[in-house]
GROMACS .gro file of C-alpha atoms in nm:
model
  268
    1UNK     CA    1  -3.250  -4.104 -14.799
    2UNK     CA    2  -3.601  -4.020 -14.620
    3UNK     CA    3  -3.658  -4.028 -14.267
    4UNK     CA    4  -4.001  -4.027 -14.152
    5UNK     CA    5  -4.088  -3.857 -13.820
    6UNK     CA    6  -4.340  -4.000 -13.648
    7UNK     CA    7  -4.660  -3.740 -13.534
    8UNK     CA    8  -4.620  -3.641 -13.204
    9UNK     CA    9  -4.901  -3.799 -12.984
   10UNK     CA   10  -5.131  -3.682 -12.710
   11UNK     CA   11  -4.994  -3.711 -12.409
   12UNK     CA   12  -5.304  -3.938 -12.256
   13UNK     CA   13  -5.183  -4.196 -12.596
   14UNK     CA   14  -4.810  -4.244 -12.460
   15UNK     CA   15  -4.873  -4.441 -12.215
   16UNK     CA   16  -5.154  -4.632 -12.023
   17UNK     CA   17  -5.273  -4.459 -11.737
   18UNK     CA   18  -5.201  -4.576 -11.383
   19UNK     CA   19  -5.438  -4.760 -11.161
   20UNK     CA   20  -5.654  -4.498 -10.962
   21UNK     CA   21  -5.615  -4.671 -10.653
   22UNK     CA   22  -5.248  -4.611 -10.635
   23UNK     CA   23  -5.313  -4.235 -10.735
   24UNK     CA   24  -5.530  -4.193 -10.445
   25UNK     CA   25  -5.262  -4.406 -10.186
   26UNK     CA   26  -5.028  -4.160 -10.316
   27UNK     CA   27  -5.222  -3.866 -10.203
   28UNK     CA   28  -5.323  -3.965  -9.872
   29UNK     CA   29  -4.980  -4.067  -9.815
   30UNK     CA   30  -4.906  -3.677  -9.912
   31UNK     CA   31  -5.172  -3.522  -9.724
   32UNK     CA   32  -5.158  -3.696  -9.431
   33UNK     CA   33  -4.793  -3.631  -9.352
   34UNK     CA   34  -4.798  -3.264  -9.425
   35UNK     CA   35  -4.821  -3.057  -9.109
   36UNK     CA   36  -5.052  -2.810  -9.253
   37UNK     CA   37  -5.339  -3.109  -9.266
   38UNK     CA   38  -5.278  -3.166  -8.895
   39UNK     CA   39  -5.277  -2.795  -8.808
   40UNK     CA   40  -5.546  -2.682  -9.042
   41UNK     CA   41  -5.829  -2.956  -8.924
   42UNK     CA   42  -5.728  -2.905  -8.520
   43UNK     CA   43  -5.822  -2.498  -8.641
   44UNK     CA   44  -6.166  -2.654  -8.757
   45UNK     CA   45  -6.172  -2.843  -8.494
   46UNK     CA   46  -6.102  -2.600  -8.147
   47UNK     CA   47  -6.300  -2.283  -8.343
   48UNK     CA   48  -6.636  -2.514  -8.442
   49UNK     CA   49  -6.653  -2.646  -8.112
   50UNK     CA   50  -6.561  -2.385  -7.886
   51UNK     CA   51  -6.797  -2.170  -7.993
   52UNK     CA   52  -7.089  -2.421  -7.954
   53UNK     CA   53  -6.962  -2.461  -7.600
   54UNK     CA   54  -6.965  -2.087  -7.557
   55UNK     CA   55  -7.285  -2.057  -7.745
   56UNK     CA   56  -7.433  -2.355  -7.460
   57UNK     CA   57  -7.302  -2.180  -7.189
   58UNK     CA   58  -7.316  -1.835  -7.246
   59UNK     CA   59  -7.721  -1.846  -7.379
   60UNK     CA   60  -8.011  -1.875  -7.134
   61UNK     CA   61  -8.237  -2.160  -7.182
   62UNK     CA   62  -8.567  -2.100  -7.017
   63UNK     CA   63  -8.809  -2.395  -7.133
   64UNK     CA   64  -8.796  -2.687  -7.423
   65UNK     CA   65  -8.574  -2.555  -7.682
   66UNK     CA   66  -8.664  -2.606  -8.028
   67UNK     CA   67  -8.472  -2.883  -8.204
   68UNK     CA   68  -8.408  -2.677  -8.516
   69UNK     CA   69  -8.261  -2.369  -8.310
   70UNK     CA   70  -8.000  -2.607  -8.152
   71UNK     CA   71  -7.905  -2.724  -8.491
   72UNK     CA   72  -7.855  -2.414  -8.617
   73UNK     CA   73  -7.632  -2.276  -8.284
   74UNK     CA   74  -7.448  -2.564  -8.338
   75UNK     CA   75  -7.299  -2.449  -8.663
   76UNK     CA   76  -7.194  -2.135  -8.538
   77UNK     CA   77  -6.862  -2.182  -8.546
   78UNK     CA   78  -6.870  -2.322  -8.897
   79UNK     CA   79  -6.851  -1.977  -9.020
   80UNK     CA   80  -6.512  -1.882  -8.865
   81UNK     CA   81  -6.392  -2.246  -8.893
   82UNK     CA   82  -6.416  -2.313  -9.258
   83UNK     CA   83  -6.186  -2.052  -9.341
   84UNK     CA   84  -5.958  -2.349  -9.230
   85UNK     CA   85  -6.091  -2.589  -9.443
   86UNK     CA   86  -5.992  -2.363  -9.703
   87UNK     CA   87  -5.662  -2.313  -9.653
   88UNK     CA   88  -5.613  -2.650  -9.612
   89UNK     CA   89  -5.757  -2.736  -9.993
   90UNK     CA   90  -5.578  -2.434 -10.094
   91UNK     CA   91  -5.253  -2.545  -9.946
   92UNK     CA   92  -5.278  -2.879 -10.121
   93UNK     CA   93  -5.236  -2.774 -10.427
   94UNK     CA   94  -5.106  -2.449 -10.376
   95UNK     CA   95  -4.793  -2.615 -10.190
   96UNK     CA   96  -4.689  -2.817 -10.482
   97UNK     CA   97  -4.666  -2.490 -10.757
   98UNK     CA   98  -4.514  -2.269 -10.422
   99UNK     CA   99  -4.218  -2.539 -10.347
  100UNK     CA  100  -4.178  -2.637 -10.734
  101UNK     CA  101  -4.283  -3.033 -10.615
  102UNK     CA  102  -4.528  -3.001 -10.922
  103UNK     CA  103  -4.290  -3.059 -11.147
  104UNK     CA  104  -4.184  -3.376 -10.983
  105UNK     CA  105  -4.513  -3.450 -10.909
  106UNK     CA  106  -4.633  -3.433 -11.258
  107UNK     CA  107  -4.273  -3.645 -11.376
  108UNK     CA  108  -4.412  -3.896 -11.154
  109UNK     CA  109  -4.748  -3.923 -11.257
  110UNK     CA  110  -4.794  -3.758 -11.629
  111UNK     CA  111  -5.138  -3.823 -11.632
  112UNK     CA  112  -5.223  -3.482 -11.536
  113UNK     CA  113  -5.634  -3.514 -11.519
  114UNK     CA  114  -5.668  -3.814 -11.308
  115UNK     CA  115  -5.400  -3.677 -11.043
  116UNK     CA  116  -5.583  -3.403 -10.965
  117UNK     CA  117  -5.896  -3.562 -10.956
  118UNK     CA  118  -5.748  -3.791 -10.714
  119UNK     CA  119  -5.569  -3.508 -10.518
  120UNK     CA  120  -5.916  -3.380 -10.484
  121UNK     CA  121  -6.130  -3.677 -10.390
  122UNK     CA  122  -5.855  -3.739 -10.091
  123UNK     CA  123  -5.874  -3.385  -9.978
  124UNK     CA  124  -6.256  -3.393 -10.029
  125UNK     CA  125  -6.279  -3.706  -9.782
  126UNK     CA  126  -6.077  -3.634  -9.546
  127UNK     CA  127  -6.333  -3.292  -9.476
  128UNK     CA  128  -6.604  -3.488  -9.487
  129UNK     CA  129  -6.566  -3.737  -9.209
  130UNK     CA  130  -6.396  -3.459  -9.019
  131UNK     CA  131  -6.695  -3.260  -9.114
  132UNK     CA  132  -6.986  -3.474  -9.019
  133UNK     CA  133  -6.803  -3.576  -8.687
  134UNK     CA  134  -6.754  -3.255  -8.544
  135UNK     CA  135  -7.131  -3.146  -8.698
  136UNK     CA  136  -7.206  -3.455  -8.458
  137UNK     CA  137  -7.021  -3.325  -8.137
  138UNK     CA  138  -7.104  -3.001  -8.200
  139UNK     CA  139  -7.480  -3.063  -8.238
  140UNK     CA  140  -7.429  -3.281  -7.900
  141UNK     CA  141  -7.296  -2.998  -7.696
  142UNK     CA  142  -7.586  -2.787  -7.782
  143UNK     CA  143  -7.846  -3.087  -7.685
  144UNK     CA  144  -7.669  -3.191  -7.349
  145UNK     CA  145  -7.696  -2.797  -7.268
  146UNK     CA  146  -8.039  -2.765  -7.323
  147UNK     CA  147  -8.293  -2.841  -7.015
  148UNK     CA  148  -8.570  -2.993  -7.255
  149UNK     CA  149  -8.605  -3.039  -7.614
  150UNK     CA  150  -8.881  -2.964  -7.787
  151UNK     CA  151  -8.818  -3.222  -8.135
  152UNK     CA  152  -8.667  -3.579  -8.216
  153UNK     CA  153  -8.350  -3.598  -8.339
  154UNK     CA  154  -8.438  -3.834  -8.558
  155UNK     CA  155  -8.628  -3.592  -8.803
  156UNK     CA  156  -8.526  -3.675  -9.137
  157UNK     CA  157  -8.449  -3.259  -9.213
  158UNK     CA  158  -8.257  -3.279  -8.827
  159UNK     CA  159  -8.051  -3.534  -8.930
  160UNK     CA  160  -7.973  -3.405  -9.248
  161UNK     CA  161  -7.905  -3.065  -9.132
  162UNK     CA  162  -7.643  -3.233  -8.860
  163UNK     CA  163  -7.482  -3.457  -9.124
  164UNK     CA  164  -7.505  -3.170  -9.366
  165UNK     CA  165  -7.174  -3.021  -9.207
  166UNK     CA  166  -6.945  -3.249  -9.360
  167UNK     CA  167  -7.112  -3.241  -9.695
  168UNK     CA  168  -7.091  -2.891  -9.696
  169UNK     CA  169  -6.725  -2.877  -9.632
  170UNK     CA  170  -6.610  -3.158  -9.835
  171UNK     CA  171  -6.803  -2.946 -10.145
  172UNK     CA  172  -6.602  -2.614 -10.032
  173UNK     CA  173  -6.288  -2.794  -9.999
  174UNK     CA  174  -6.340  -2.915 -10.365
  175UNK     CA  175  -6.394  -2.551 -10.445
  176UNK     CA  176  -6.112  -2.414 -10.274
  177UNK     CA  177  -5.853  -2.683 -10.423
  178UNK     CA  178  -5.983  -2.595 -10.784
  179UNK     CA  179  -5.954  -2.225 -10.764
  180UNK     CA  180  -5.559  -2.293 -10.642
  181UNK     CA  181  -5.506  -2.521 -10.898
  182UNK     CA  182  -5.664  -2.231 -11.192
  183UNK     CA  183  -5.440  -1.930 -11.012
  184UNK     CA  184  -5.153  -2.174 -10.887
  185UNK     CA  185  -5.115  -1.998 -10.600
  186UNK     CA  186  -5.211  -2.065 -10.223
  187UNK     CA  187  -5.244  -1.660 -10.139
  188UNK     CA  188  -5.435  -1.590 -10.460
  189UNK     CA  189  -5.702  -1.920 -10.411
  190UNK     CA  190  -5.699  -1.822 -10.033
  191UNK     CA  191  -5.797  -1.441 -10.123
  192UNK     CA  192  -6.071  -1.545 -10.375
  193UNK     CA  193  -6.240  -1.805 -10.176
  194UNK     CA  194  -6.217  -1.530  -9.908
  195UNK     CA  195  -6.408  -1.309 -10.104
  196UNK     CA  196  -6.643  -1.553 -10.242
  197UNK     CA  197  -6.774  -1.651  -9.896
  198UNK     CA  198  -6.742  -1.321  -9.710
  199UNK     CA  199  -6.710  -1.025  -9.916
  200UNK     CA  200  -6.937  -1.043 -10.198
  201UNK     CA  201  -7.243  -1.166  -9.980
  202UNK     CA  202  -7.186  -0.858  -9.779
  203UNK     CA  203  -7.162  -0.606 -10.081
  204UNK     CA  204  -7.523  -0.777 -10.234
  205UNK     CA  205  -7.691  -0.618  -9.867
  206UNK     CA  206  -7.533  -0.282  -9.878
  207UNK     CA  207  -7.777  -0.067 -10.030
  208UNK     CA  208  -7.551   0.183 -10.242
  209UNK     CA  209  -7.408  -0.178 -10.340
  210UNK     CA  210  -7.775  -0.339 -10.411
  211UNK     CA  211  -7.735  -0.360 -10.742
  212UNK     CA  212  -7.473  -0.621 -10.708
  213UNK     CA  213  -7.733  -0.838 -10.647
  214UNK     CA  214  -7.903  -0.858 -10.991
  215UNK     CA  215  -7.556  -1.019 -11.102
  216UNK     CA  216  -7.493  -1.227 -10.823
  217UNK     CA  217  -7.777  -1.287 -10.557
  218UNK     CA  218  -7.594  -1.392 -10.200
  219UNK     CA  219  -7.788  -1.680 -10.191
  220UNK     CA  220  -7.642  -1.841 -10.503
  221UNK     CA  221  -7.257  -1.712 -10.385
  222UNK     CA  222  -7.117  -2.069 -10.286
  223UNK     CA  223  -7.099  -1.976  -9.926
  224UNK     CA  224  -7.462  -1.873  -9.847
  225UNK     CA  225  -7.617  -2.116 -10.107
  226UNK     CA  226  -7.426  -2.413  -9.935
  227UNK     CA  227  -7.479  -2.364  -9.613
  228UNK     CA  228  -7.889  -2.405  -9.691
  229UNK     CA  229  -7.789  -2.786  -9.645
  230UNK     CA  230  -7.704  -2.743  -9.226
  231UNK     CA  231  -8.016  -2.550  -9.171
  232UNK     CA  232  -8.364  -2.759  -9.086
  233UNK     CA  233  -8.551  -2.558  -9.292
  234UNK     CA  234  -8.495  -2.257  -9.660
  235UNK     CA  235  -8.243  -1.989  -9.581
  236UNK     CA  236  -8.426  -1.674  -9.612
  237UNK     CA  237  -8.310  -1.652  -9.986
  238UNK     CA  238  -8.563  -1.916 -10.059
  239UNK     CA  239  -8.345  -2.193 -10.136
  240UNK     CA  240  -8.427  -2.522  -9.998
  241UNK     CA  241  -8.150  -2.757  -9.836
  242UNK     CA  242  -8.083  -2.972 -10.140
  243UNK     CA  243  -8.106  -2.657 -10.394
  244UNK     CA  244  -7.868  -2.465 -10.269
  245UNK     CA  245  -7.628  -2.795 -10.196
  246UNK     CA  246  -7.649  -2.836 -10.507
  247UNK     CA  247  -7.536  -2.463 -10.604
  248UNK     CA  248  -7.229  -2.515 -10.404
  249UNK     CA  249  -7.132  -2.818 -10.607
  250UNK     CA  250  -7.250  -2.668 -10.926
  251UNK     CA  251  -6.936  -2.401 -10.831
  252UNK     CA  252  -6.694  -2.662 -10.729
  253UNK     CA  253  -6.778  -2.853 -11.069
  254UNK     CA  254  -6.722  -2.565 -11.311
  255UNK     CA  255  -6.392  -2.444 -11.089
  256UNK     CA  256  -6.273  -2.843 -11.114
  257UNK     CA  257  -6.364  -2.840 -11.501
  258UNK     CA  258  -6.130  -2.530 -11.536
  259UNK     CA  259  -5.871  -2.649 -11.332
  260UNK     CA  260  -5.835  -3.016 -11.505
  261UNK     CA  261  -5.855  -2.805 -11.854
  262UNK     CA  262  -5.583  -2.573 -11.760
  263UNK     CA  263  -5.381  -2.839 -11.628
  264UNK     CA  264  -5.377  -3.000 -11.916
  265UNK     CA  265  -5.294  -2.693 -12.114
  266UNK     CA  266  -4.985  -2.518 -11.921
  267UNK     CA  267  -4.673  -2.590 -11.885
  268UNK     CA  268  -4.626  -2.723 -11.482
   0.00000   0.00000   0.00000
């Protein structure tokens, strides 16, 4: 007597997938009760504001100020304050291979691709209307300071350059999220993020270092090439607003391509 064995099948053909509404109430409803959210957006919060209240006070404003200067003093803090943002995308997938939840998060949901996706569109959203609201109040600390302003705020590069503080975020937090999910590890994704946006900039303008740059120009690291979408006008690397927006989410693509691959791929 025979017995046939049926061919195993691909995981994606066991089962319908769930609807992708109910993926993404389950990670809000995961994000939004883990202390580390709170903590790591009231960072964001107290560093990108404080500083645009020290940079209001502390500066002397003789005259109409220019509208684009204010704009760009009021993303400032920005640079200290998205190391939060990173940690916080880090942390959100980091957490789950740290504490072992993976594995119950992934018995829960098998369908590995769209959870992540949906871990990542939560996390992604939740930066950008933080983002773009304290862009707003930043950018309004800096105009109430100044005794004239020379400019409209509604300039269609002003506004874009205010609102351009949550996209930029939201596009690092993608970033950040897929390099923890590739090293499955919150120090490791915290460390290369780290050096993405600080370190390897910084080597590119050393000169015993300046050959760096013929690998990796600092204007297309994800940091400096994103950040071209808060400024009113190019960066000095030549990159317009929308160019090097785009660079930043050309890195948080590729990262999230590797990351859904490799989930797919590994054991949890």
């Amino acid at each position: 007597m025979s017995v046939t064995i049926p061919a195993t099948e691909p995981r994606s053909a066991l089962a319908p997938g769930p609807v992708f509404s109910r993926l993404i109430r389950s990670e809000w409803a995961k994000l939004r009760t883990v202390r580390a959210t709170v903590c790591c957006l009231l960072a964001t919060a107290a560093v990108a504001v404080g500083i645009s209240v020290i940079m209001a006070t502390a500066i002397d404003k003789e005259g109409p100020q220019p509208i684009g200067q204010l704009v760009i003093n009021s993303h400032i803090g920005y640079g200290v304050g998205q190391l939060a943002v990173v940690v916080l995308a880090v942390t959100t997938i980091g957490s789950e291979y740290s504490t072992g939840t993976i594995r119950t998060s992934l018995t829960a949901v098998p369908w590995r691709r769209p959870w992540l996706v949906a871990k990542a569109l939560v996390t992604a959203a939740l930066v950008l209307v933080t983002g773009v609201l304290l862009s707003i109040v930043c950018f309004a600390v800096e105009y109430a300071s100044a005794p004239a302003v020379a400019g409209s705020v509604t300039d269609p590069s002003v506004v874009r350059a205010v609102l351009g503080g949550g996209l930029y975020l939201s596009a690092l937090a993608v970033l950040a999220l897929a390099v923890g999910a590739i090293l499955r590890s919150t120090v490791g994704g915290i460390v290369v993020m780290f050096t993405l946006i600080f370190v390897v900039p910084t080597l590119g303008s050393v000169p015993a270092l300046s050959r760096l740059a013929h690998f990796l120009p600092g204007s297309l690291t994800p940091g400096s090439a994103g950040w071209t979408i808060m400024q009113p006008g190019p960066m000095l690397g030549g990159l317009g607003p929308w160019a090097g927006f785009g660079v930043l989410c050309a890195w948080a693509a590729v990262a999230m391509a590797g990351a859904l691959y490799l989930l797919d791929k590994r054991d949890a």
